[in-house]
C-alpha atoms as a printed R data frame, in Angstrom:
    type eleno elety resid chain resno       x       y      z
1   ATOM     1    CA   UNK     A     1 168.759 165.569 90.811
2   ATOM     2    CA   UNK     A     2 165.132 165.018 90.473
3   ATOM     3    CA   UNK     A     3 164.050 168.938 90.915
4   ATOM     4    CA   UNK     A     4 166.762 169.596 88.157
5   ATOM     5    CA   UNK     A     5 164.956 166.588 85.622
6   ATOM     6    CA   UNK     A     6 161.977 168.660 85.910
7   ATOM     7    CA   UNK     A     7 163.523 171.575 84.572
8   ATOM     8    CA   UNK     A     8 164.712 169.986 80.798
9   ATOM     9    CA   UNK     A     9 162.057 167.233 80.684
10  ATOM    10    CA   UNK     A    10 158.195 167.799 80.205
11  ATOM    11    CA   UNK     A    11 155.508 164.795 79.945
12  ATOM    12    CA   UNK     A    12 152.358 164.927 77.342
13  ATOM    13    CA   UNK     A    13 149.608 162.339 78.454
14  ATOM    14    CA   UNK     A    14 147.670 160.126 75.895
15  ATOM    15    CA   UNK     A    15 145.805 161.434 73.384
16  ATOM    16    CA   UNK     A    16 147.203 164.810 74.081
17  ATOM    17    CA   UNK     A    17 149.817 166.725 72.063
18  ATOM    18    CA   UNK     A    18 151.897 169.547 73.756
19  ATOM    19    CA   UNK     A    19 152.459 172.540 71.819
20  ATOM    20    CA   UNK     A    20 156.589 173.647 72.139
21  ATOM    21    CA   UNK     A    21 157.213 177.243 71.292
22  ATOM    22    CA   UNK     A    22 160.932 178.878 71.254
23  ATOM    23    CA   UNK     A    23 161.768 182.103 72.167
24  ATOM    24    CA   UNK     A    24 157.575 182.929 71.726
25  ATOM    25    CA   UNK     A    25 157.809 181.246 67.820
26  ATOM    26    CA   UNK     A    26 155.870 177.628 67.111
27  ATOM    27    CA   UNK     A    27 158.633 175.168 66.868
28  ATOM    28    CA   UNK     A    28 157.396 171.481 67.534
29  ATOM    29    CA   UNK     A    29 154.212 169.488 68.385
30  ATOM    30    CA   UNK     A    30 155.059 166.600 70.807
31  ATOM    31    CA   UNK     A    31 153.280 163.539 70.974
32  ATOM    32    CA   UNK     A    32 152.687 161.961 73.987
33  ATOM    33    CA   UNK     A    33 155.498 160.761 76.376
34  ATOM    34    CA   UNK     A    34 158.575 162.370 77.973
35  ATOM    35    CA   UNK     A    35 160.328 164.953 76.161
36  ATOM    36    CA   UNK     A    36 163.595 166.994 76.476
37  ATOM    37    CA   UNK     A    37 163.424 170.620 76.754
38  ATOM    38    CA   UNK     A    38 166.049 173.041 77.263
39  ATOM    39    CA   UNK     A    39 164.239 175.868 78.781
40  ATOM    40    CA   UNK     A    40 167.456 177.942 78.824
41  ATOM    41    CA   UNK     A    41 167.313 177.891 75.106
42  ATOM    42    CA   UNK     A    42 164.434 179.609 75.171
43  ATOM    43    CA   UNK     A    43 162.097 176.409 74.787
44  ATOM    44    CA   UNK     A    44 158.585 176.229 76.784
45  ATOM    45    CA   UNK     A    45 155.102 174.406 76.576
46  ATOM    46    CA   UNK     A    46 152.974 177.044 75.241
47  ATOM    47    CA   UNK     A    47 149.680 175.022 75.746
48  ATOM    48    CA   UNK     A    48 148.094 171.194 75.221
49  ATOM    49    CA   UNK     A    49 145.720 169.751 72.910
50  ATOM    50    CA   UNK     A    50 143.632 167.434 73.361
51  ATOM    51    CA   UNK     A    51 142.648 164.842 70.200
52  ATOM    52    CA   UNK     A    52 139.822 163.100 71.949
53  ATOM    53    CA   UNK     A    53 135.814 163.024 70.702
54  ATOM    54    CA   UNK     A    54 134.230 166.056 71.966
55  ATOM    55    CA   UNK     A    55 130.436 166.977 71.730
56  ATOM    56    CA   UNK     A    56 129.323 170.349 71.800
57  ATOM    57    CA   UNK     A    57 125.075 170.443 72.023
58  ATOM    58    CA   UNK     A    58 123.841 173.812 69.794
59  ATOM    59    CA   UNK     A    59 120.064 174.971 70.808
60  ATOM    60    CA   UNK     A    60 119.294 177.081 67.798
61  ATOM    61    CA   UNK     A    61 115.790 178.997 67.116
62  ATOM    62    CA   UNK     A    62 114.473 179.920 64.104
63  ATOM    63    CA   UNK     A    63 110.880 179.675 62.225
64  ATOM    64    CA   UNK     A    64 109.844 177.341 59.973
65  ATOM    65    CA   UNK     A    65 107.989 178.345 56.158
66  ATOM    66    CA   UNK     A    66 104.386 178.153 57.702
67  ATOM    67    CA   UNK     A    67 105.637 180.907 60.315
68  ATOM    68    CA   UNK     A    68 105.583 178.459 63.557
69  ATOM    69    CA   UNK     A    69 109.005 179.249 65.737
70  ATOM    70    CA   UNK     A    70 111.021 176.048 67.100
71  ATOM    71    CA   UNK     A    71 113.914 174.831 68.647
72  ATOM    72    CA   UNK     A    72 116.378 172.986 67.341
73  ATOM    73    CA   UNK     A    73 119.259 170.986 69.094
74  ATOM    74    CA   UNK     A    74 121.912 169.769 67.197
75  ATOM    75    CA   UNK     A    75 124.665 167.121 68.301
76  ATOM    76    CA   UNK     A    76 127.993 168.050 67.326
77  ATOM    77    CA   UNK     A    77 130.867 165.203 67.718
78  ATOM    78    CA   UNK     A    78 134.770 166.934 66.653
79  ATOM    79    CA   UNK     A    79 138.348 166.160 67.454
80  ATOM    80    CA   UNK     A    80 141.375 168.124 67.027
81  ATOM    81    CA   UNK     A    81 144.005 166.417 63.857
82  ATOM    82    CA   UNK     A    82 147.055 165.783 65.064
83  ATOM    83    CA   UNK     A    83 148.316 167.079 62.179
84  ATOM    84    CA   UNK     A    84 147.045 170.096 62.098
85  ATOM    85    CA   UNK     A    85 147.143 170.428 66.143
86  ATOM    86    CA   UNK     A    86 149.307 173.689 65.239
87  ATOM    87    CA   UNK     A    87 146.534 175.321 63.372
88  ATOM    88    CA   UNK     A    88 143.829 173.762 65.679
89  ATOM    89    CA   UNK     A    89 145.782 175.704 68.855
90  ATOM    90    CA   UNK     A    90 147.040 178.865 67.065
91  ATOM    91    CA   UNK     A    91 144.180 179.699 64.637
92  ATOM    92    CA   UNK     A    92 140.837 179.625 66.692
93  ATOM    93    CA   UNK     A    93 140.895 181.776 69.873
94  ATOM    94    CA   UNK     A    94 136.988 179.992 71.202
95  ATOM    95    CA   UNK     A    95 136.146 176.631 68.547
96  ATOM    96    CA   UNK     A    96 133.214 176.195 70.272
97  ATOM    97    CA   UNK     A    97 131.880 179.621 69.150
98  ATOM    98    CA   UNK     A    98 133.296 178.743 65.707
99  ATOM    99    CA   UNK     A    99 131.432 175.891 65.611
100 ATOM   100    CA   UNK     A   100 127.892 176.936 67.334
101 ATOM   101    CA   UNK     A   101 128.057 180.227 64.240
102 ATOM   102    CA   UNK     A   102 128.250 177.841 61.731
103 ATOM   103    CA   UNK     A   103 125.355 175.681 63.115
104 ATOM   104    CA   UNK     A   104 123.197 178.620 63.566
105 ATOM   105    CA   UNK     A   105 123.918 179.823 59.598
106 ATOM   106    CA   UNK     A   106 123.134 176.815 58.531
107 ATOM   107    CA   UNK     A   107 120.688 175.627 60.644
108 ATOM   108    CA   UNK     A   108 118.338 179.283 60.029
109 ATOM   109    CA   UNK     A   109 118.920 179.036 56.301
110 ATOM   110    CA   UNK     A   110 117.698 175.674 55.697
111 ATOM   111    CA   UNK     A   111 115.011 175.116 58.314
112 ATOM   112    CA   UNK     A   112 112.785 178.619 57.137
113 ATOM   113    CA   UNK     A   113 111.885 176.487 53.536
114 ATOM   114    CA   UNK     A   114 110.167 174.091 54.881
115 ATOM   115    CA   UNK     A   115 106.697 173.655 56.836
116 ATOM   116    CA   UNK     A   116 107.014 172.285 60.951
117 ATOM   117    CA   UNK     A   117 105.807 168.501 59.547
118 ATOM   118    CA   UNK     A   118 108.977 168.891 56.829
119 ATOM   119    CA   UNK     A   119 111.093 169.461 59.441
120 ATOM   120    CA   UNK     A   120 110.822 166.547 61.406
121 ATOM   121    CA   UNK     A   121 110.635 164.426 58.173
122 ATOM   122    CA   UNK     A   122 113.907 166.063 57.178
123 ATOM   123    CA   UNK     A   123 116.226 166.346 60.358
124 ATOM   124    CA   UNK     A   124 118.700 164.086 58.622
125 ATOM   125    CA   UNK     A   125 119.033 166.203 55.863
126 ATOM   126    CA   UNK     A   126 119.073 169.212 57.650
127 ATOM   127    CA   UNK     A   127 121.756 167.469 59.984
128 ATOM   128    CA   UNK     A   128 123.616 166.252 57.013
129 ATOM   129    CA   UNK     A   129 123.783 170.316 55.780
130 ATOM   130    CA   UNK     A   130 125.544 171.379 58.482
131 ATOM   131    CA   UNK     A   131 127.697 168.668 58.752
132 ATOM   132    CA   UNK     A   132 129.253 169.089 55.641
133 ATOM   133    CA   UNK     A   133 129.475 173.058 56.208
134 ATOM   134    CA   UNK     A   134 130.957 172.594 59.389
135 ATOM   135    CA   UNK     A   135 133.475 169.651 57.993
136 ATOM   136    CA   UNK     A   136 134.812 172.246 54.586
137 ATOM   137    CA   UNK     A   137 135.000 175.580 57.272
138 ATOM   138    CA   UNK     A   138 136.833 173.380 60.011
139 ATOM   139    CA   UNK     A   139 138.907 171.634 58.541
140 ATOM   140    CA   UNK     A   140 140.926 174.796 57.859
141 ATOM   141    CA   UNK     A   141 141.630 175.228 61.070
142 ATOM   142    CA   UNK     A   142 142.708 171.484 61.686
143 ATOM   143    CA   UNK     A   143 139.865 169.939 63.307
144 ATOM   144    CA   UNK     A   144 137.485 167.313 62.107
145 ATOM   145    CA   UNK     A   145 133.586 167.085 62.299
146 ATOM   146    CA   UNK     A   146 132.995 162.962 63.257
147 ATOM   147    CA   UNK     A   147 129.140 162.791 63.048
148 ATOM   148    CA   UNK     A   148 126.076 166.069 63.050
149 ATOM   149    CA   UNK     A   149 122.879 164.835 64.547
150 ATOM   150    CA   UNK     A   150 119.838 167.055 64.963
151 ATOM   151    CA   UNK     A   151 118.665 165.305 68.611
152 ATOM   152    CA   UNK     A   152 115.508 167.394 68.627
153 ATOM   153    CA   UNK     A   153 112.866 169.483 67.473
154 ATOM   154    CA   UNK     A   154 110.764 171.572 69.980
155 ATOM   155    CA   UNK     A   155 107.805 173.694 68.857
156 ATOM   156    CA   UNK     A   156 105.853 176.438 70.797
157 ATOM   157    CA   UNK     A   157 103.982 174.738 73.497
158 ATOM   158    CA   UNK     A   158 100.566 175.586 72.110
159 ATOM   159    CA   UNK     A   159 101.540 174.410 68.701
160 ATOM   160    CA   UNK     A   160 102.476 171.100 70.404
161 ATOM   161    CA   UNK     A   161  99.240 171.410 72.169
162 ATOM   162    CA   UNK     A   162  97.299 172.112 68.927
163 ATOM   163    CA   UNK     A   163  99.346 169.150 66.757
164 ATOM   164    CA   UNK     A   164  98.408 166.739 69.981
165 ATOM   165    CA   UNK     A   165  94.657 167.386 69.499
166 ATOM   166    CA   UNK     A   166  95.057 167.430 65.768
167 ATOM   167    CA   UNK     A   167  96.163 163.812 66.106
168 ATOM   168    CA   UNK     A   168  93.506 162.807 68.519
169 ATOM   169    CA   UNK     A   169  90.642 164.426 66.432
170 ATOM   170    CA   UNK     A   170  92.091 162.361 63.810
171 ATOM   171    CA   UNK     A   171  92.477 159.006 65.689
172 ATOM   172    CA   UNK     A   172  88.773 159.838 66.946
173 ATOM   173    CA   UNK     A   173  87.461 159.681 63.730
174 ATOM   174    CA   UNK     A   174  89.002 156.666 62.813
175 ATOM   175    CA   UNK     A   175  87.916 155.170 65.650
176 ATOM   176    CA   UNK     A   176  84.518 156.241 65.017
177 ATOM   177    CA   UNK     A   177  84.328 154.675 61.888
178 ATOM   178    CA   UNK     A   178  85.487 152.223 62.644
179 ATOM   179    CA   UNK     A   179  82.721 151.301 65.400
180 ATOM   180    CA   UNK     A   180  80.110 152.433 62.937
181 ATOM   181    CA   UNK     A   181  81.269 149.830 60.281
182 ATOM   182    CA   UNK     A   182  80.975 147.073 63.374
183 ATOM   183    CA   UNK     A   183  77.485 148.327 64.098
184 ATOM   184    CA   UNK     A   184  76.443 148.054 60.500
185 ATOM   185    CA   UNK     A   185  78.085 144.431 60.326
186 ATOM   186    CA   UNK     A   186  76.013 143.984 63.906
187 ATOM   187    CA   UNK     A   187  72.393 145.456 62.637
188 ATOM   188    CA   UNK     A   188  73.069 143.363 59.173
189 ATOM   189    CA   UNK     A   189  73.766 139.985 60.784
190 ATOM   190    CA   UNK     A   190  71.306 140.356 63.042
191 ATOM   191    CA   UNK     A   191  68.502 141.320 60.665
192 ATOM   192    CA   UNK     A   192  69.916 138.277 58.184
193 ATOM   193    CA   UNK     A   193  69.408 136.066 61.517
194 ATOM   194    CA   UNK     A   194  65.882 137.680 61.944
195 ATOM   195    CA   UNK     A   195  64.754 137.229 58.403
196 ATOM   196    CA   UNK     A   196  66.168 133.479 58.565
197 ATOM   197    CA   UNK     A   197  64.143 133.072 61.490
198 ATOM   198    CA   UNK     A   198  60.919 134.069 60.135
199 ATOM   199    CA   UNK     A   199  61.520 132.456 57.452
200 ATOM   200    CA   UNK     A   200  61.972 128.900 59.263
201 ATOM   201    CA   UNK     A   201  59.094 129.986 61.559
202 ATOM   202    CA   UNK     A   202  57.189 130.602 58.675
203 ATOM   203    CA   UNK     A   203  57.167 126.894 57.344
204 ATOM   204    CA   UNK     A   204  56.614 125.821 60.501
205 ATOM   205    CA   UNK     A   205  53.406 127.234 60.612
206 ATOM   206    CA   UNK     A   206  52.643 125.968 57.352
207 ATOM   207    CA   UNK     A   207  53.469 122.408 57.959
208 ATOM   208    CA   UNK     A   208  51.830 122.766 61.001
209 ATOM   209    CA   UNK     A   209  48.948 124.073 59.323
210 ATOM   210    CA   UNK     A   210  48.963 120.824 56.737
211 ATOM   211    CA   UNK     A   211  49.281 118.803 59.658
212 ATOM   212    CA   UNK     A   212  46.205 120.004 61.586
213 ATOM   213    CA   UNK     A   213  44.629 119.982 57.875
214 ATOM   214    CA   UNK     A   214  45.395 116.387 57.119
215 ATOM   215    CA   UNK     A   215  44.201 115.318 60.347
216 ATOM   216    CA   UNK     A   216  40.875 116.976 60.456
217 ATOM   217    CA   UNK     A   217  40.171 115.095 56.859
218 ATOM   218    CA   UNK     A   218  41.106 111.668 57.962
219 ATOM   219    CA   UNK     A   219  39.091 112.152 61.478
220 ATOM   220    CA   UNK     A   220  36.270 113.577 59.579
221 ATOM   221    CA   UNK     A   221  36.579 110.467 57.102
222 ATOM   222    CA   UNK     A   222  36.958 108.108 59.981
223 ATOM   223    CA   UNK     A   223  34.004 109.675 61.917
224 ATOM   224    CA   UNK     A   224  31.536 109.008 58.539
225 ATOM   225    CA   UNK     A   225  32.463 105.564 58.349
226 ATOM   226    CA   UNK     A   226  32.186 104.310 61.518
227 ATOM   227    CA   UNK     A   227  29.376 106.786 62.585
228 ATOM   228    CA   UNK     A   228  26.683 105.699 59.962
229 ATOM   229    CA   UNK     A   229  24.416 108.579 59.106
230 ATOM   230    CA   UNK     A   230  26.698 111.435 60.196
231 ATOM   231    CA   UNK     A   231  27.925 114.156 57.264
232 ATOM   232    CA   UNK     A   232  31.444 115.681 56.875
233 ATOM   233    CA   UNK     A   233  29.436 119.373 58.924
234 ATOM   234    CA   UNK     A   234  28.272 117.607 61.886
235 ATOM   235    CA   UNK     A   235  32.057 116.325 62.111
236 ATOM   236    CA   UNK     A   236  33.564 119.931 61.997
237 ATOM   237    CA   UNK     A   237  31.012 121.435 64.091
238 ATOM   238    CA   UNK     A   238  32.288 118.573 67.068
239 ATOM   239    CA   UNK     A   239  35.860 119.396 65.988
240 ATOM   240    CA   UNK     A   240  34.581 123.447 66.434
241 ATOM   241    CA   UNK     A   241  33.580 122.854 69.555
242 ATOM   242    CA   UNK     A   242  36.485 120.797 70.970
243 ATOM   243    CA   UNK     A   243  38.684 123.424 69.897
244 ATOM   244    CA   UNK     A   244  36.882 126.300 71.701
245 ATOM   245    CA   UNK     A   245  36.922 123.990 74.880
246 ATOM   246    CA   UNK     A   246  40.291 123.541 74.803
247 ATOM   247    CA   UNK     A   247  41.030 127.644 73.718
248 ATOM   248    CA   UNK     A   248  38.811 128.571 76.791
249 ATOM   249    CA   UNK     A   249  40.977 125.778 78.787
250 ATOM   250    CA   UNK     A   250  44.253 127.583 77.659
251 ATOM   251    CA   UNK     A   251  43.303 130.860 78.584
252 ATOM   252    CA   UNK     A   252  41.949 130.140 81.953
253 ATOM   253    CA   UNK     A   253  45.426 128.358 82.872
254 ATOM   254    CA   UNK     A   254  47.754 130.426 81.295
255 ATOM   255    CA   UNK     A   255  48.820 133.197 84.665
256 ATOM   256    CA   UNK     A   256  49.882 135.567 82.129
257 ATOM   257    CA   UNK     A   257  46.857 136.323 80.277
258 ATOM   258    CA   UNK     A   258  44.726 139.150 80.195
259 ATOM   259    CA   UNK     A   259  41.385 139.817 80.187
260 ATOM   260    CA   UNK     A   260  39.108 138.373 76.787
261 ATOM   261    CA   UNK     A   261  35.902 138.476 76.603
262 ATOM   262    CA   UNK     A   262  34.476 136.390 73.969
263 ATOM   263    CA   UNK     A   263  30.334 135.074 73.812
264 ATOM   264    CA   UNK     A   264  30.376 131.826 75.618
265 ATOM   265    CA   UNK     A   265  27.271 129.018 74.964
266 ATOM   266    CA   UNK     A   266  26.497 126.633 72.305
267 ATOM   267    CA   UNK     A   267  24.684 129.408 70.454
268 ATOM   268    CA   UNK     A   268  28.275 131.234 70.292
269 ATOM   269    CA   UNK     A   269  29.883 128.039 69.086
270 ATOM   270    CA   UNK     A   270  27.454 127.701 65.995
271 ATOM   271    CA   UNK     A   271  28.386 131.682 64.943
272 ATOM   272    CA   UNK     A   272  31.992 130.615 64.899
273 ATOM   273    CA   UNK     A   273  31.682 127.469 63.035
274 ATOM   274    CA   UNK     A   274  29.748 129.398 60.878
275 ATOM   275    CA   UNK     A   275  31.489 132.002 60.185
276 ATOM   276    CA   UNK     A   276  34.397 130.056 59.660
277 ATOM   277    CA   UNK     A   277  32.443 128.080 57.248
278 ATOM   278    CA   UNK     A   278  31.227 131.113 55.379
279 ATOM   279    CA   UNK     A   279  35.407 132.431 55.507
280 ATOM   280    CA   UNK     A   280  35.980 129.150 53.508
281 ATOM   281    CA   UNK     A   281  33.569 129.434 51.249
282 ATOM   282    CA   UNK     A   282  34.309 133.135 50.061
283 ATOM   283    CA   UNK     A   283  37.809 131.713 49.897
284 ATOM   284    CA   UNK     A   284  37.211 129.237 47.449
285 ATOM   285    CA   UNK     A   285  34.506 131.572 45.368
286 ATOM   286    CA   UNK     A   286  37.204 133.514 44.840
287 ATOM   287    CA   UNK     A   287  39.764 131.172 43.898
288 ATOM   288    CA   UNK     A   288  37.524 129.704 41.278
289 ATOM   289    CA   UNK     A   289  37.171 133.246 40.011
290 ATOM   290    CA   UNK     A   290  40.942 133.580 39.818
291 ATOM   291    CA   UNK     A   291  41.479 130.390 37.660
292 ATOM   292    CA   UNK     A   292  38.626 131.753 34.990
């Protein structure tokens, strides 16, 4: 009994749709589940049809506007209608050859106006070309184009090569300036910092200066009146030669001095105090003249 049921009845799976012919002619499309057929009628299964998502990858090569040759690999997701699964089995002999023609037409007419940087700026409109050609030429022969993606774009090797160092000459430069700018924020923050510091070190010395100033007048003024008979020159010539002591002391101690030689005796002390002397007194000569 069962090897007899397999004679009239046939089973089409999910998401498949047989194809029922009679006496060679197209007479049904069955969906799936378990179907009567009297073979002795003349009724067979001339094929199935599957209705699932399919993806067929195209590699297509072609040359872009500024003459550089590339690959490109579109993603092509389709599906039978069951509808139309008559016209999808009986009209198309290979639909994957239908389908990779169309890419390539489409593909080598639209990618040759544009430069190589276009291109990958415009994949989804390039995509979106062929999808719609592919949608109005297949849907004549009952199947239906789900989604076009252009997945990738592959120049020459040497013009990737050449692009790469483009970009890294570029990001060089940046880079480049970039540390110059730094440096020139460096050099100008340090010489604002040097200038500042001069600047302080500067009035140092001057109040420093007004100090040692102020303090030779009031010793000189103390010495006269409690040293009765003594005059404001014998006062700086003791002052003279303390200092020079206490130069002499300071270069003898210091370990990394060098060599000086400088006259030493009393003698030597009364040609710098009066030299000194004579430095003030052109000094103020000549400040007088000024104010005239």
């Amino acid at each position: 009994m069962g090897n007899l049921a397999s004679f009239f009845f046939v089973q089409v799976d999910q998401s498949t749709v047989a194809i029922k012919e009679k006496f060679g002619k197209f007479d049904d499309v069955l969906e799936p589940g378990c179907h009567f057929l009297p073979w002795y009628l003349g009724s067979r299964i001339a094929g199935h049809l599957t209705l699932r998502l399919q993806q067929l990858d195209v590699r297509c090569e072609t040359k872009t506007k500024d003459n550089v040759f590339v690959n490109v690999v579109a993603s092509i997701q389709y599906r039978a209608l069951a509808d139309k699964a008559s016209d999808a089995f009986y009209r198309l002999s290979n639909t994957k050859s239908q389908i990779q023609a169309y890419v390539f037409d489409v593909i080598r007419a639209s990618v040759p106006k544009l430069n190589l940087d276009d291109v990958f700026e415009q994949k989804t409109q390039i995509a979106k070309a062929v999808e719609d050609e592919l949608a109005k030429a297949m849907f004549a022969y009952g199947y239906e184009i789900v989604q076009t993606l252009i997945v990738d774009i592959e120049p020459d090797e040497r013009v990737k090569k050449a692009m790469n160092e483009i970009n890294a000459a570029a990001r060089l430069r940046v880079a480049a300036n970039e540390k110059a700018e730094a440096e020139k924020i460096v050099q100008i923050k340090r010489a604002e910092g040097d200038a500042e510091s001069k600047y302080l070190s500067g009035l140092g010395i001057a109040r420093q200066r007004q100090a040692i100033v102020d303090g030779l007048r009031d010793s000189v003024l103390g010495f006269s009146v409690n040293v009765p008979g003594t005059s404001a020159k014998d006062v700086l010539d003791m002052v003279m030669v303390t200092q020079y002591f206490d130069t002499m002391k300071e270069i003898g101690a210091s370990s990394k001095s060098s060599a000086v030689f400088i006259p030493h005796g009393p003698g030597a002390v009364r040609d710098v105090a009066g030299q000194i002397r004579d430095g003030l007194l052109q000094g103020s000569v000549h400040q007088d003249h000024k104010l005239l």
